[in-house]
Amino acid sequence: MSVAEPRRIVLFRHAKADWPQVSDHERPLADRGRKEAAEAGRRLADTGIAFDLALCSTAVRTRETWKLAVQEFPQRPKTVYEERIYEASPGELIAVLNETPDDAQNLLLIGHNPGVQGLADILAGTADGDARDRMTRRGFPAAAFALLSFTGSWKSLEPGVATLGDYWAPTE
């Protein structure tokens, strides 16, 4: 894969979580979250993007979101459960993404707010159509995702280099 070919990143916030008496890391999805995770998976499959790699937080709600969403994909990408994604800032998420091997063209990151929304805002130097307006208006609710693209190596990923190509949130 050439670094001149566009790379795509989907930043995917976990679906709606429940609030049982467990630690934050162990919170499972709520019933609504299970439905929205599958719906988001269908929307991601509809993009036609063949993901090479999924980086998923180790939190229960992100793992459950990914398990339900990926069932909608025609092909399951390699999945890495990365503890650094849990409670990560946008800068910490960029550091994780900078470690991605350059043979991965399309990557999906399943994480948490405020890091995921902050990262989408920071990476997107430009946007197609009304994607930025929709993302700004809706914020980044549970199960939302942003599709960004950039050209270059993963090591060159930094603020402002990407184009926000699409944004989706449940009930949008």
CSV table of N, CA, C and O in Angstrom, one decimal, residues 11-14 88-90 93 109 111-124 132-142 144-146 148 164 167:
chain,number,residue,atom,x,y,z
A,11,LEU,N,-14.0,6.9,13.5
A,11,LEU,CA,-14.0,7.1,15.0
A,11,LEU,C,-15.4,6.8,15.5
A,11,LEU,O,-16.3,7.5,15.1
A,12,PHE,N,-15.5,5.8,16.3
A,12,PHE,CA,-16.8,5.2,16.6
A,12,PHE,C,-16.9,5.2,18.1
A,12,PHE,O,-16.2,4.6,18.8
A,13,ARG,N,-17.9,6.0,18.6
A,13,ARG,CA,-18.2,6.0,20.1
A,13,ARG,C,-19.0,4.8,20.4
A,13,ARG,O,-20.0,4.4,19.7
A,14,HIS,N,-18.7,4.2,21.6
A,14,HIS,CA,-19.5,3.0,22.0
A,14,HIS,C,-21.0,3.4,22.1
A,14,HIS,O,-21.3,4.6,22.3
A,88,ALA,N,-8.8,8.0,27.0
A,88,ALA,CA,-7.7,8.7,26.3
A,88,ALA,C,-8.1,10.0,25.8
A,88,ALA,O,-9.3,10.3,25.4
A,89,SER,N,-7.2,11.0,25.9
A,89,SER,CA,-7.4,12.3,25.3
A,89,SER,C,-7.2,12.2,23.8
A,89,SER,O,-6.6,11.2,23.3
A,90,PRO,N,-7.5,13.2,23.0
A,90,PRO,CA,-7.3,13.2,21.6
A,90,PRO,C,-5.8,13.0,21.3
A,90,PRO,O,-5.4,12.3,20.4
A,93,LEU,N,-4.9,9.5,21.7
A,93,LEU,CA,-5.4,8.6,20.6
A,93,LEU,C,-4.6,8.8,19.4
A,93,LEU,O,-4.3,7.8,18.6
A,109,LEU,N,-11.7,2.9,15.0
A,109,LEU,CA,-11.3,3.0,16.4
A,109,LEU,C,-12.6,3.1,17.2
A,109,LEU,O,-13.5,4.0,16.9
A,111,GLY,N,-14.1,3.8,20.8
A,111,GLY,CA,-13.7,4.4,22.0
A,111,GLY,C,-14.8,5.2,22.7
A,111,GLY,O,-15.9,4.9,22.6
A,112,HIS,N,-14.3,6.2,23.4
A,112,HIS,CA,-15.2,6.9,24.4
A,112,HIS,C,-15.1,8.4,24.2
A,112,HIS,O,-14.1,9.0,23.7
A,113,ASN,N,-16.1,9.1,24.7
A,113,ASN,CA,-16.1,10.6,24.7
A,113,ASN,C,-15.5,11.0,26.1
A,113,ASN,O,-15.6,10.2,27.0
A,114,PRO,N,-14.9,12.1,26.2
A,114,PRO,CA,-14.8,13.2,25.2
A,114,PRO,C,-13.6,13.0,24.1
A,114,PRO,O,-13.5,13.7,23.2
A,115,GLY,N,-12.8,11.9,24.3
A,115,GLY,CA,-11.7,11.7,23.4
A,115,GLY,C,-12.0,11.5,22.0
A,115,GLY,O,-11.4,12.1,21.1
A,116,VAL,N,-13.0,10.7,21.7
A,116,VAL,CA,-13.4,10.4,20.3
A,116,VAL,C,-13.9,11.7,19.6
A,116,VAL,O,-13.4,12.0,18.5
A,117,GLN,N,-14.8,12.4,20.2
A,117,GLN,CA,-15.3,13.6,19.6
A,117,GLN,C,-14.2,14.7,19.4
A,117,GLN,O,-14.1,15.3,18.4
A,118,GLY,N,-13.4,14.8,20.5
A,118,GLY,CA,-12.3,15.7,20.4
A,118,GLY,C,-11.3,15.4,19.3
A,118,GLY,O,-10.8,16.3,18.5
A,119,LEU,N,-11.0,14.1,19.1
A,119,LEU,CA,-10.1,13.7,18.0
A,119,LEU,C,-10.7,14.0,16.6
A,119,LEU,O,-10.0,14.5,15.7
A,120,ALA,N,-12.0,13.7,16.5
A,120,ALA,CA,-12.7,14.1,15.2
A,120,ALA,C,-12.6,15.5,14.9
A,120,ALA,O,-12.2,15.9,13.8
A,121,ASP,N,-12.8,16.4,15.9
A,121,ASP,CA,-12.7,17.8,15.7
A,121,ASP,C,-11.3,18.3,15.4
A,121,ASP,O,-11.1,19.1,14.5
A,122,ILE,N,-10.3,17.7,16.0
A,122,ILE,CA,-8.9,18.1,15.9
A,122,ILE,C,-8.4,17.6,14.5
A,122,ILE,O,-7.6,18.4,13.9
A,123,LEU,N,-8.7,16.4,14.1
A,123,LEU,CA,-8.1,15.9,12.9
A,123,LEU,C,-8.7,16.5,11.6
A,123,LEU,O,-8.0,16.7,10.6
A,124,ALA,N,-10.0,16.9,11.7
A,124,ALA,CA,-10.7,17.4,10.5
A,124,ALA,C,-10.3,18.8,10.2
A,124,ALA,O,-10.9,19.8,10.7
A,132,ARG,N,-19.6,18.4,8.9
A,132,ARG,CA,-19.1,19.1,10.1
A,132,ARG,C,-20.3,19.8,10.8
A,132,ARG,O,-20.4,19.8,12.1
A,133,ASP,N,-21.2,20.4,10.1
A,133,ASP,CA,-22.4,21.1,10.7
A,133,ASP,C,-23.2,20.1,11.5
A,133,ASP,O,-23.7,20.3,12.6
A,134,ARG,N,-23.4,18.9,10.9
A,134,ARG,CA,-24.2,17.8,11.6
A,134,ARG,C,-23.5,17.4,12.8
A,134,ARG,O,-24.1,17.2,13.9
A,135,MET,N,-22.2,17.2,12.7
A,135,MET,CA,-21.4,16.7,13.9
A,135,MET,C,-21.4,17.8,15.0
A,135,MET,O,-21.6,17.5,16.2
A,136,THR,N,-21.3,19.0,14.6
A,136,THR,CA,-21.3,20.1,15.6
A,136,THR,C,-22.7,20.2,16.2
A,136,THR,O,-22.8,20.4,17.5
A,137,ARG,N,-23.7,20.2,15.5
A,137,ARG,CA,-25.1,20.3,16.0
A,137,ARG,C,-25.4,19.1,16.9
A,137,ARG,O,-26.0,19.3,18.0
A,138,ARG,N,-25.1,17.9,16.5
A,138,ARG,CA,-25.5,16.7,17.3
A,138,ARG,C,-24.5,16.4,18.4
A,138,ARG,O,-24.8,15.6,19.3
A,139,GLY,N,-23.2,16.8,18.3
A,139,GLY,CA,-22.2,16.4,19.2
A,139,GLY,C,-21.8,15.0,18.8
A,139,GLY,O,-21.8,14.6,17.6
A,140,PHE,N,-21.5,14.1,19.8
A,140,PHE,CA,-21.1,12.8,19.5
A,140,PHE,C,-21.8,11.8,20.4
A,140,PHE,O,-21.2,11.3,21.4
A,141,PRO,N,-23.1,11.7,20.2
A,141,PRO,CA,-23.9,10.8,21.1
A,141,PRO,C,-23.4,9.3,21.0
A,141,PRO,O,-22.7,9.0,20.1
A,142,ALA,N,-23.9,8.5,22.0
A,142,ALA,CA,-23.5,7.1,22.0
A,142,ALA,C,-23.9,6.5,20.6
A,142,ALA,O,-24.9,6.8,20.0
A,144,ALA,N,-22.4,7.1,17.8
A,144,ALA,CA,-22.1,7.9,16.6
A,144,ALA,C,-20.8,7.6,16.1
A,144,ALA,O,-19.9,7.0,16.7
A,145,PHE,N,-20.6,7.9,14.8
A,145,PHE,CA,-19.3,7.7,14.2
A,145,PHE,C,-19.0,8.8,13.2
A,145,PHE,O,-19.9,9.4,12.6
A,146,ALA,N,-17.7,9.1,13.0
A,146,ALA,CA,-17.2,10.0,12.0
A,146,ALA,C,-16.2,9.3,11.1
A,146,ALA,O,-15.4,8.5,11.6
A,148,LEU,N,-13.2,9.9,8.5
A,148,LEU,CA,-12.2,10.8,8.1
A,148,LEU,C,-11.3,10.2,7.1
A,148,LEU,O,-11.1,9.0,7.2
A,164,LEU,N,-13.2,15.4,7.0
A,164,LEU,CA,-14.4,14.7,7.6
A,164,LEU,C,-15.3,14.4,6.4
A,164,LEU,O,-15.9,15.4,5.8
A,167,TYR,N,-20.6,11.7,8.8
A,167,TYR,CA,-20.9,11.6,10.2
A,167,TYR,C,-22.2,11.0,10.3
A,167,TYR,O,-23.1,11.3,9.5
